[in-house]
Amino acid sequence: FKDIEFEITESVVLENIETLARYFAALRSLGFKISIDDFGSGNTALSFLKSLDVDIVKIDKSLIDDAESSHKRRTMMKHIIAMSHELGMEVVCEGVETRSQLDIVRSMGCDIVQGYLFARPMPAESLAAWEASRGQSPVGRRIAETELRWRNA
C-alpha cells in the first residue's frame, strides 16, 4: 500500500477535520499515503496541519502564479514549505509554468514540482512515449499498461 496515495482537497479537510483525522490515521496505519491538494487556495488554517496525519502537502497553483511578482505570496509559500517539512511532510508545488517559478520553489526547498513547464496532461498510454523522448525510465510504460488493463477489465 505504500505506493497508493489518497488525495483530498483543502476545502474538504476544513469542513470535516475531526472525522478526517480519524480516517487519515486509520489509512496511514495500513500503509497508505495521504496528501492534501490545493493547499493555500481557500481559507487555509495552517494550524490544521499539526492536527492531521498526512504525508504530502500540495501547494495550490494560485500561490505559484503570483510568486514572481508578489513578495507576500513568496513569504506564504516559504513558510508553508518550511512548516510542512518541520512536521515531516513532503511538499509538492503545483502549476509551475516558468523557469523563474521553478527557481523560486527550488530555492524554498520544494520536494516535487508539477506543471506545464514540464508537460501538459496526457493519457496514460502516451506517457511511455513521452518518457522515452526525454530519455526517462520505463516507469510510464508500466503505468500505461496498468491503466489499459484497468480500462479493459
C-alpha atoms as a PDB file:
ATOM      1  CA  PHE A   1       0.000   0.000   0.000  1.00  0.00           C
ATOM      2  CA  LYS A   2       2.979   2.338   0.401  1.00  0.00           C
ATOM      3  CA  ASP A   3       2.680   3.384  -3.255  1.00  0.00           C
ATOM      4  CA  ILE A   4      -1.022   4.256  -3.017  1.00  0.00           C
ATOM      5  CA  GLU A   5      -1.834   7.844  -2.122  1.00  0.00           C
ATOM      6  CA  PHE A   6      -5.208   9.213  -1.064  1.00  0.00           C
ATOM      7  CA  GLU A   7      -5.592  12.841  -2.051  1.00  0.00           C
ATOM      8  CA  ILE A   8      -8.170  15.203  -0.594  1.00  0.00           C
ATOM      9  CA  THR A   9      -8.661  18.898  -1.255  1.00  0.00           C
ATOM     10  CA  GLU A  10      -8.025  21.522   1.382  1.00  0.00           C
ATOM     11  CA  SER A  11     -11.649  22.716   1.282  1.00  0.00           C
ATOM     12  CA  VAL A  12     -12.958  19.257   2.201  1.00  0.00           C
ATOM     13  CA  VAL A  13     -10.423  18.943   5.010  1.00  0.00           C
ATOM     14  CA  LEU A  14     -11.514  22.243   6.530  1.00  0.00           C
ATOM     15  CA  GLU A  15     -15.159  21.120   6.542  1.00  0.00           C
ATOM     16  CA  ASN A  16     -14.541  17.768   8.259  1.00  0.00           C
ATOM     17  CA  ILE A  17     -11.247  17.976  10.126  1.00  0.00           C
ATOM     18  CA  GLU A  18     -12.143  15.798  13.145  1.00  0.00           C
ATOM     19  CA  THR A  19     -13.647  12.969  11.098  1.00  0.00           C
ATOM     20  CA  LEU A  20     -10.895  13.072   8.514  1.00  0.00           C
ATOM     21  CA  ALA A  21      -8.203  12.982  11.187  1.00  0.00           C
ATOM     22  CA  ARG A  22      -9.549   9.599  12.317  1.00  0.00           C
ATOM     23  CA  TYR A  23      -9.815   8.276   8.750  1.00  0.00           C
ATOM     24  CA  PHE A  24      -6.339   9.513   7.859  1.00  0.00           C
ATOM     25  CA  ALA A  25      -4.833   7.820  10.910  1.00  0.00           C
ATOM     26  CA  ALA A  26      -6.549   4.538  10.033  1.00  0.00           C
ATOM     27  CA  LEU A  27      -5.413   4.676   6.392  1.00  0.00           C
ATOM     28  CA  ARG A  28      -1.842   5.571   7.335  1.00  0.00           C
ATOM     29  CA  SER A  29      -1.748   2.703   9.842  1.00  0.00           C
ATOM     30  CA  LEU A  30      -2.448   0.400   6.878  1.00  0.00           C
ATOM     31  CA  GLY A  31       0.471   1.911   4.946  1.00  0.00           C
ATOM     32  CA  PHE A  32      -1.361   4.297   2.610  1.00  0.00           C
ATOM     33  CA  LYS A  33      -0.071   7.814   1.959  1.00  0.00           C
ATOM     34  CA  ILE A  34      -2.324  10.839   2.487  1.00  0.00           C
ATOM     35  CA  SER A  35      -1.979  14.145   0.648  1.00  0.00           C
ATOM     36  CA  ILE A  36      -3.778  17.466   0.882  1.00  0.00           C
ATOM     37  CA  ASP A  37      -4.350  19.057  -2.527  1.00  0.00           C
ATOM     38  CA  ASP A  38      -4.940  22.734  -3.373  1.00  0.00           C
ATOM     39  CA  PHE A  39      -3.309  23.881  -0.140  1.00  0.00           C
ATOM     40  CA  GLY A  40      -3.435  27.661   0.084  1.00  0.00           C
ATOM     41  CA  SER A  41      -6.368  28.028  -2.304  1.00  0.00           C
ATOM     42  CA  GLY A  42      -9.003  28.894   0.260  1.00  0.00           C
ATOM     43  CA  ASN A  43      -9.288  29.770   3.909  1.00  0.00           C
ATOM     44  CA  THR A  44      -6.156  27.921   4.873  1.00  0.00           C
ATOM     45  CA  ALA A  45      -5.679  27.314   8.556  1.00  0.00           C
ATOM     46  CA  LEU A  46      -2.020  26.435   8.890  1.00  0.00           C
ATOM     47  CA  SER A  47      -2.696  25.085  12.357  1.00  0.00           C
ATOM     48  CA  PHE A  48      -4.756  22.217  10.977  1.00  0.00           C
ATOM     49  CA  LEU A  49      -1.606  20.636   9.530  1.00  0.00           C
ATOM     50  CA  LYS A  50      -0.478  19.722  13.036  1.00  0.00           C
ATOM     51  CA  SER A  51      -3.828  18.028  13.686  1.00  0.00           C
ATOM     52  CA  LEU A  52      -3.724  15.786  10.642  1.00  0.00           C
ATOM     53  CA  ASP A  53      -1.516  12.806   9.996  1.00  0.00           C
ATOM     54  CA  VAL A  54      -0.653  13.488   6.339  1.00  0.00           C
ATOM     55  CA  ASP A  55       2.384  12.737   4.219  1.00  0.00           C
ATOM     56  CA  ILE A  56       2.195  15.314   1.441  1.00  0.00           C
ATOM     57  CA  VAL A  57       1.064  18.924   1.098  1.00  0.00           C
ATOM     58  CA  LYS A  58       0.380  20.102  -2.449  1.00  0.00           C
ATOM     59  CA  ILE A  59       0.638  23.879  -2.715  1.00  0.00           C
ATOM     60  CA  ASP A  60      -2.043  25.315  -4.975  1.00  0.00           C
ATOM     61  CA  LYS A  61      -1.219  26.845  -8.336  1.00  0.00           C
ATOM     62  CA  SER A  62      -2.793  30.157  -7.258  1.00  0.00           C
ATOM     63  CA  LEU A  63       0.156  30.759  -4.912  1.00  0.00           C
ATOM     64  CA  ILE A  64       2.657  29.777  -7.598  1.00  0.00           C
ATOM     65  CA  ASP A  65       1.062  32.079 -10.196  1.00  0.00           C
ATOM     66  CA  ASP A  66       1.917  35.202  -8.208  1.00  0.00           C
ATOM     67  CA  ALA A  67       5.264  34.011  -6.869  1.00  0.00           C
ATOM     68  CA  GLU A  68       7.311  36.041  -9.334  1.00  0.00           C
ATOM     69  CA  SER A  69       5.619  39.369  -8.582  1.00  0.00           C
ATOM     70  CA  SER A  70       4.288  39.097  -5.034  1.00  0.00           C
ATOM     71  CA  HIS A  71       6.574  39.168  -2.021  1.00  0.00           C
ATOM     72  CA  LYS A  72       3.572  38.217   0.161  1.00  0.00           C
ATOM     73  CA  ARG A  73       2.912  35.055  -1.888  1.00  0.00           C
ATOM     74  CA  ARG A  74       6.573  34.052  -1.748  1.00  0.00           C
ATOM     75  CA  THR A  75       6.598  34.591   2.015  1.00  0.00           C
ATOM     76  CA  MET A  76       3.473  32.443   2.415  1.00  0.00           C
ATOM     77  CA  MET A  77       4.952  29.684   0.244  1.00  0.00           C
ATOM     78  CA  LYS A  78       8.272  29.758   2.077  1.00  0.00           C
ATOM     79  CA  HIS A  79       6.563  29.325   5.436  1.00  0.00           C
ATOM     80  CA  ILE A  80       4.161  26.625   4.222  1.00  0.00           C
ATOM     81  CA  ILE A  81       7.106  24.648   2.848  1.00  0.00           C
ATOM     82  CA  ALA A  82       9.222  25.130   5.987  1.00  0.00           C
ATOM     83  CA  MET A  83       6.385  24.233   8.343  1.00  0.00           C
ATOM     84  CA  SER A  84       5.399  21.184   6.301  1.00  0.00           C
ATOM     85  CA  HIS A  85       8.989  19.945   6.356  1.00  0.00           C
ATOM     86  CA  GLU A  86       9.248  20.556  10.107  1.00  0.00           C
ATOM     87  CA  LEU A  87       6.133  18.396  10.527  1.00  0.00           C
ATOM     88  CA  GLY A  88       7.689  15.621   8.424  1.00  0.00           C
ATOM     89  CA  MET A  89       5.634  16.220   5.280  1.00  0.00           C
ATOM     90  CA  GLU A  90       6.744  16.242   1.691  1.00  0.00           C
ATOM     91  CA  VAL A  91       5.810  19.319  -0.384  1.00  0.00           C
ATOM     92  CA  VAL A  92       4.603  19.443  -3.984  1.00  0.00           C
ATOM     93  CA  CYS A  93       4.308  22.777  -5.810  1.00  0.00           C
ATOM     94  CA  GLU A  94       1.621  22.572  -8.472  1.00  0.00           C
ATOM     95  CA  GLY A  95       1.210  24.694 -11.578  1.00  0.00           C
ATOM     96  CA  VAL A  96       4.822  25.643 -12.252  1.00  0.00           C
ATOM     97  CA  GLU A  97       4.846  27.140 -15.746  1.00  0.00           C
ATOM     98  CA  THR A  98       8.032  29.232 -15.992  1.00  0.00           C
ATOM     99  CA  ARG A  99      11.721  28.767 -15.282  1.00  0.00           C
ATOM    100  CA  SER A 100      11.528  31.665 -12.825  1.00  0.00           C
ATOM    101  CA  GLN A 101       8.764  29.936 -10.839  1.00  0.00           C
ATOM    102  CA  LEU A 102      10.839  26.756 -10.824  1.00  0.00           C
ATOM    103  CA  ASP A 103      13.861  28.639  -9.483  1.00  0.00           C
ATOM    104  CA  ILE A 104      11.715  30.202  -6.748  1.00  0.00           C
ATOM    105  CA  VAL A 105      10.179  26.933  -5.496  1.00  0.00           C
ATOM    106  CA  ARG A 106      13.522  25.125  -5.695  1.00  0.00           C
ATOM    107  CA  SER A 107      15.173  27.853  -3.622  1.00  0.00           C
ATOM    108  CA  MET A 108      12.457  27.354  -0.994  1.00  0.00           C
ATOM    109  CA  GLY A 109      13.151  23.631  -0.758  1.00  0.00           C
ATOM    110  CA  CYS A 110      10.082  22.260  -2.521  1.00  0.00           C
ATOM    111  CA  ASP A 111      10.418  18.470  -2.882  1.00  0.00           C
ATOM    112  CA  ILE A 112       8.401  17.852  -6.064  1.00  0.00           C
ATOM    113  CA  VAL A 113       7.341  20.231  -8.816  1.00  0.00           C
ATOM    114  CA  GLN A 114       4.457  19.770 -11.257  1.00  0.00           C
ATOM    115  CA  GLY A 115       3.280  21.947 -14.105  1.00  0.00           C
ATOM    116  CA  TYR A 116       3.160  22.834 -17.760  1.00  0.00           C
ATOM    117  CA  LEU A 117       6.847  23.755 -17.680  1.00  0.00           C
ATOM    118  CA  PHE A 118       7.480  20.007 -17.823  1.00  0.00           C
ATOM    119  CA  ALA A 119       4.471  18.583 -19.685  1.00  0.00           C
ATOM    120  CA  ARG A 120       0.797  19.058 -20.406  1.00  0.00           C
ATOM    121  CA  PRO A 121      -1.711  16.493 -19.107  1.00  0.00           C
ATOM    122  CA  MET A 122      -1.706  13.362 -21.263  1.00  0.00           C
ATOM    123  CA  PRO A 123      -3.419   9.992 -21.428  1.00  0.00           C
ATOM    124  CA  ALA A 124      -1.631   7.167 -19.636  1.00  0.00           C
ATOM    125  CA  GLU A 125      -0.902   5.395 -22.912  1.00  0.00           C
ATOM    126  CA  SER A 126       1.108   8.450 -24.087  1.00  0.00           C
ATOM    127  CA  LEU A 127       3.314   8.573 -21.003  1.00  0.00           C
ATOM    128  CA  ALA A 128       5.762   5.862 -22.112  1.00  0.00           C
ATOM    129  CA  ALA A 129       6.461   7.608 -25.429  1.00  0.00           C
ATOM    130  CA  TRP A 130       6.857  10.964 -23.671  1.00  0.00           C
ATOM    131  CA  GLU A 131       9.334   9.484 -21.196  1.00  0.00           C
ATOM    132  CA  ALA A 132      11.270   7.752 -23.980  1.00  0.00           C
ATOM    133  CA  SER A 133      11.555  11.033 -25.892  1.00  0.00           C
ATOM    134  CA  ARG A 134      13.102  12.601 -22.790  1.00  0.00           C
ATOM    135  CA  GLY A 135      15.404   9.661 -22.012  1.00  0.00           C
ATOM    136  CA  GLN A 136      13.390   8.753 -18.911  1.00  0.00           C
ATOM    137  CA  SER A 137      12.882   5.409 -17.196  1.00  0.00           C
ATOM    138  CA  PRO A 138      10.291   2.857 -18.356  1.00  0.00           C
ATOM    139  CA  VAL A 139       8.011   3.642 -15.398  1.00  0.00           C
ATOM    140  CA  GLY A 140       5.490   5.345 -17.681  1.00  0.00           C
ATOM    141  CA  ARG A 141       5.202   2.208 -19.782  1.00  0.00           C
ATOM    142  CA  ARG A 142       4.258   0.172 -16.707  1.00  0.00           C
ATOM    143  CA  ILE A 143       1.739   2.829 -15.636  1.00  0.00           C
ATOM    144  CA  ALA A 144       0.228   2.984 -19.121  1.00  0.00           C
ATOM    145  CA  GLU A 145      -0.005  -0.822 -19.330  1.00  0.00           C
ATOM    146  CA  THR A 146      -1.687  -0.978 -15.928  1.00  0.00           C
ATOM    147  CA  GLU A 147      -4.118   1.793 -16.889  1.00  0.00           C
ATOM    148  CA  LEU A 148      -5.052  -0.029 -20.094  1.00  0.00           C
ATOM    149  CA  ARG A 149      -5.610  -3.294 -18.183  1.00  0.00           C
ATOM    150  CA  TRP A 150      -7.895  -1.493 -15.703  1.00  0.00           C
ATOM    151  CA  ARG A 151      -9.909   0.068 -18.526  1.00  0.00           C
ATOM    152  CA  ASN A 152     -10.275  -3.262 -20.324  1.00  0.00           C
ATOM    153  CA  ALA A 153     -11.137  -5.273 -17.194  1.00  0.00           C
END
